[in-house]
Amino acid sequence: MQGDASAFGTVSVEQLALQHRGAIKIGPFGSQLRKVEMKEKGVKVYGQENIIRSDWSSGERRVNKSKFVTLSSCELKAGDVVLTMMGTIGRCGVFPADAEPGIMDSHLLRIQPDPSVIDRSFLAMVLGDERVVGRQVDRLSHGSIMAGLSSAIVRRLKVPLPPLPEQRRIAEILDTLDEAIRKTEQVIAKLQQMKQGLLHDLLTRGIDDNGELRDPERHPEQFKDSPLGRIPREWEVQRLGDVVRSNGGLIQTGPFGSQLHAHEYVSNGVPVIMPQDIQGERIDTAIIARITERKAHELSRHRVQVNDAVFSRRGDLSRCVAIEENEIGWLCGTGSLLVRLPASAVSSAWLASVYRHDLGQRQILAQAVGSTMVNLNGKILASLLVPIPPPDEQRNCTKQVGAVRSRLAIELSEMDKLRTLKHGLMDDLLTGRVRVSVPEEAAA
């Protein structure tokens, strides 16, 4: 939705609320509700986590009955539209009729809409769209230091106002999409848990010749002690530096300072992998820097090859990615470390999995240098103890993880499509470019 433009016209939130004191109210501030007053039993206190998770049953904060009476003006009631005010701003929900009675904290704001003018579900969806709130907040906050809302800003927010029956129909359509998004989020969460559990088992137990996970309890004879704990007997444990040196590999940093200047980046060219481009287990190319082929030739020693892995040298030291076939020839950039491994020793996919797991992260973070921002260097990385299964077992393990990762990628892609569809629909429906049909009985 571009700005406030709408075929329906726009109305301020203040005009849409019931005309009584407290119809638009922020939760209790400072000394009105202190942390020491929170109890294990009593009346529930709701916070922004309830809206962010779309779960009004979560949370254990409570106050006693007398405190609830004192703060009764902050009570949430069925049909109240509740908006997050700090941190994650602009998330919105409708307080349900079956929720436990309670009050809101200082990070929430309550709106009691006039049902003869606006549908509460419609209002929550409009205010929950970051483009509607974000653009107006930027304009109304006048350079406020902290990213947060205020009741004064919320009162002035403009909302498109279709006829009431059309509001309800729009809310129904968007709610259907929201439900599809929620279900996809649940599938993604389950797949992520499945992948983490599988990865842990594979990195500590491995799989036998039959493709089954080894069982340390039923078959303790299949395991041995190592510096990393109990591991399968067929495995070895070596320092990464020893693996690299004995097999003709390398560990090197990306180009420094004068080797690559900011003005040498171009809009089209050879991608340069920076720490911020390593997202999860893949390289995000959305904002990746690029250089000309000529410059890439000058820095050819930093080009990535088959079975390479790239690590972040600063900030989030869990960032690591195994280079895939379509990324061969890209450059390891400033702030990154390149590890080259002969496939006969350790696969880069196996190394990346070990590094991101607790097995690797505990070792790295225990040695990482830097006070304000932790840093990784070649010496620390070379000291990493790596469990090394036989090559065939490495491939089988990474293949199993890859299968779950592929399913996860499909669901994440579906999530992106649903969100894009929702944003497009909101643009069309809230501006009136596309009108929805309303059944005659609903219009009446």
Short mmCIF file of C-alpha atoms in Angstrom, two decimals, residues 125-312:
data_model
loop_
_atom_site.label_atom_id
_atom_site.label_comp_id
_atom_site.label_asym_id
_atom_site.label_seq_id
_atom_site.Cartn_x
_atom_site.Cartn_y
_atom_site.Cartn_z
CA MET A 125 -4.62 -6.70 9.98
CA VAL A 126 -4.12 -3.17 8.71
CA LEU A 127 -2.15 -2.06 11.77
CA GLY A 128 -0.18 -5.31 11.68
CA ASP A 129 1.11 -4.58 8.18
CA GLU A 130 4.62 -3.14 8.63
CA ARG A 131 4.26 -0.93 5.57
CA VAL A 132 1.14 0.77 6.91
CA VAL A 133 2.62 1.39 10.37
CA GLY A 134 6.31 1.71 9.47
CA ARG A 135 5.95 4.45 6.86
CA GLN A 136 3.66 6.54 9.01
CA VAL A 137 5.74 6.07 12.17
CA ASP A 138 8.83 7.30 10.30
CA ARG A 139 6.89 10.39 9.34
CA LEU A 140 5.24 11.00 12.71
CA SER A 141 8.07 10.19 15.12
CA HIS A 142 10.27 13.10 13.93
CA GLY A 143 13.60 11.33 14.40
CA SER A 144 12.90 9.69 17.75
CA ILE A 145 16.02 7.92 19.03
CA MET A 146 14.34 4.66 20.06
CA ALA A 147 12.32 2.53 17.62
CA GLY A 148 8.99 2.59 19.39
CA LEU A 149 5.43 3.83 19.17
CA SER A 150 3.50 6.11 21.48
CA SER A 151 -0.21 6.54 22.06
CA ALA A 152 0.02 9.95 20.39
CA ILE A 153 1.44 8.41 17.21
CA VAL A 154 -1.09 5.55 17.21
CA ARG A 155 -4.00 7.99 17.51
CA ARG A 156 -2.80 9.76 14.35
CA LEU A 157 -2.21 6.63 12.25
CA LYS A 158 -4.42 6.61 9.14
CA VAL A 159 -6.40 3.51 8.20
CA PRO A 160 -8.29 2.85 4.92
CA LEU A 161 -12.02 2.52 5.55
CA PRO A 162 -14.02 0.34 3.11
CA PRO A 163 -17.70 -0.28 3.83
CA LEU A 164 -18.11 -2.47 6.91
CA PRO A 165 -19.28 -5.64 5.03
CA GLU A 166 -16.27 -5.30 2.72
CA GLN A 167 -13.95 -4.90 5.71
CA ARG A 168 -15.20 -8.23 7.08
CA ARG A 169 -14.76 -9.98 3.72
CA ILE A 170 -11.21 -8.59 3.33
CA ALA A 171 -10.38 -9.76 6.86
CA GLU A 172 -11.69 -13.25 6.02
CA ILE A 173 -9.57 -13.48 2.88
CA LEU A 174 -6.40 -12.29 4.61
CA ASP A 175 -7.08 -14.50 7.63
CA THR A 176 -7.16 -17.53 5.32
CA LEU A 177 -3.71 -16.58 4.06
CA ASP A 178 -2.49 -15.96 7.62
CA GLU A 179 -3.65 -19.44 8.60
CA ALA A 180 -1.74 -20.95 5.66
CA ILE A 181 1.34 -18.97 6.74
CA ARG A 182 0.98 -20.18 10.35
CA LYS A 183 0.71 -23.81 9.26
CA THR A 184 3.77 -23.44 7.02
CA GLU A 185 5.67 -21.88 9.94
CA GLN A 186 4.78 -24.91 12.06
CA VAL A 187 6.05 -27.30 9.38
CA ILE A 188 9.28 -25.28 9.09
CA ALA A 189 9.79 -25.35 12.88
CA LYS A 190 9.32 -29.14 12.94
CA LEU A 191 11.72 -29.65 10.05
CA GLN A 192 14.33 -27.44 11.73
CA GLN A 193 14.02 -29.48 14.94
CA MET A 194 14.23 -32.68 12.92
CA LYS A 195 17.35 -31.47 11.12
CA GLN A 196 19.08 -30.42 14.36
CA GLY A 197 18.27 -33.75 16.02
CA LEU A 198 19.41 -35.73 13.00
CA LEU A 199 22.59 -33.68 12.70
CA HIS A 200 23.45 -34.27 16.36
CA ASP A 201 22.94 -38.03 15.98
CA LEU A 202 24.96 -38.21 12.76
CA LEU A 203 27.85 -36.18 14.20
CA THR A 204 28.10 -38.33 17.34
CA ARG A 205 26.86 -41.77 16.27
CA GLY A 206 27.17 -41.88 12.50
CA ILE A 207 25.45 -44.53 10.38
CA ASP A 208 26.50 -48.13 9.85
CA ASP A 209 26.78 -50.13 6.61
CA ASN A 210 23.02 -50.74 6.69
CA GLY A 211 22.26 -47.00 6.77
CA GLU A 212 21.12 -47.16 10.41
CA LEU A 213 22.22 -44.93 13.28
CA ARG A 214 24.63 -46.73 15.60
CA ASP A 215 23.30 -47.37 19.10
CA PRO A 216 25.85 -46.68 21.87
CA GLU A 217 23.67 -48.35 24.51
CA ARG A 218 22.91 -51.59 22.70
CA HIS A 219 26.31 -51.84 21.03
CA PRO A 220 28.89 -50.06 23.22
CA GLU A 221 31.63 -52.13 21.55
CA GLN A 222 31.09 -50.06 18.39
CA PHE A 223 32.33 -46.90 20.16
CA LYS A 224 35.59 -45.65 21.66
CA ASP A 225 36.78 -42.77 23.83
CA SER A 226 38.22 -39.68 22.12
CA PRO A 227 39.06 -36.03 22.98
CA LEU A 228 35.52 -35.24 21.80
CA GLY A 229 33.86 -37.96 23.87
CA ARG A 230 32.56 -41.33 22.67
CA ILE A 231 32.68 -41.75 18.91
CA PRO A 232 32.36 -44.72 16.52
CA ARG A 233 35.46 -46.95 16.38
CA GLU A 234 35.94 -46.39 12.65
CA TRP A 235 36.28 -42.64 13.13
CA GLU A 236 39.38 -40.58 13.73
CA VAL A 237 39.81 -37.22 15.48
CA GLN A 238 42.30 -34.80 13.93
CA ARG A 239 43.08 -31.12 14.17
CA LEU A 240 41.89 -29.27 11.09
CA GLY A 241 45.37 -27.82 10.54
CA ASP A 242 46.88 -31.32 10.41
CA VAL A 243 44.24 -32.48 7.93
CA VAL A 244 44.94 -29.47 5.70
CA ARG A 245 48.74 -29.73 5.84
CA SER A 246 48.90 -33.47 5.24
CA ASN A 247 46.65 -33.33 2.21
CA GLY A 248 47.88 -30.20 0.42
CA GLY A 249 44.98 -27.97 1.44
CA LEU A 250 45.08 -24.43 2.84
CA ILE A 251 43.64 -22.04 5.39
CA GLN A 252 43.83 -18.39 4.36
CA THR A 253 42.10 -15.08 5.01
CA GLY A 254 40.25 -13.09 2.39
CA PRO A 255 41.81 -10.01 0.77
CA PHE A 256 42.83 -7.17 3.11
CA GLY A 257 42.59 -3.37 2.86
CA SER A 258 44.53 -2.18 -0.17
CA GLN A 259 43.92 -5.42 -2.05
CA LEU A 260 40.25 -4.59 -2.56
CA HIS A 261 38.84 -1.05 -2.30
CA ALA A 262 35.20 -0.06 -1.96
CA HIS A 263 35.23 1.79 -5.30
CA GLU A 264 36.18 -1.45 -7.08
CA TYR A 265 32.79 -3.05 -6.44
CA VAL A 266 30.39 -3.15 -9.40
CA SER A 267 26.71 -3.93 -9.87
CA ASN A 268 27.36 -6.97 -12.06
CA GLY A 269 30.35 -9.24 -11.84
CA VAL A 270 31.98 -11.98 -9.77
CA PRO A 271 30.34 -12.41 -6.32
CA VAL A 272 32.52 -11.79 -3.24
CA ILE A 273 31.46 -13.77 -0.14
CA MET A 274 31.38 -11.57 2.97
CA PRO A 275 30.34 -12.66 6.51
CA GLN A 276 26.90 -11.04 6.17
CA ASP A 277 26.22 -13.11 3.04
CA ILE A 278 26.49 -16.40 4.95
CA GLN A 279 22.96 -17.08 6.11
CA GLY A 280 22.35 -20.44 7.74
CA GLU A 281 23.76 -23.08 5.44
CA ARG A 282 23.73 -21.06 2.24
CA ILE A 283 25.04 -17.89 0.63
CA ASP A 284 22.43 -15.15 0.29
CA THR A 285 23.08 -13.25 -2.94
CA ALA A 286 20.44 -10.55 -2.38
CA ILE A 287 23.00 -7.87 -1.50
CA ILE A 288 26.25 -9.68 -2.22
CA ALA A 289 29.15 -7.49 -3.40
CA ARG A 290 30.63 -8.05 -6.85
CA ILE A 291 33.86 -7.21 -8.68
CA THR A 292 34.92 -7.29 -12.32
CA GLU A 293 36.39 -10.43 -13.85
CA ARG A 294 39.66 -8.55 -14.30
CA LYS A 295 39.86 -7.74 -10.58
CA ALA A 296 38.85 -11.30 -9.71
CA HIS A 297 41.78 -12.53 -11.85
CA GLU A 298 44.15 -10.32 -9.82
CA LEU A 299 42.78 -11.93 -6.64
CA SER A 300 42.65 -15.45 -8.09
CA ARG A 301 44.24 -16.99 -4.97
CA HIS A 302 41.00 -16.11 -3.14
CA ARG A 303 38.72 -17.84 -5.65
CA VAL A 304 36.75 -20.71 -4.14
CA GLN A 305 36.97 -24.23 -5.56
CA VAL A 306 35.32 -27.63 -5.19
CA ASN A 307 35.24 -28.80 -1.53
CA ASP A 308 36.11 -25.36 -0.12
CA ALA A 309 34.43 -23.90 2.95
CA VAL A 310 34.15 -20.20 3.89
CA PHE A 311 33.99 -18.98 7.51
CA SER A 312 33.13 -15.62 9.08
#
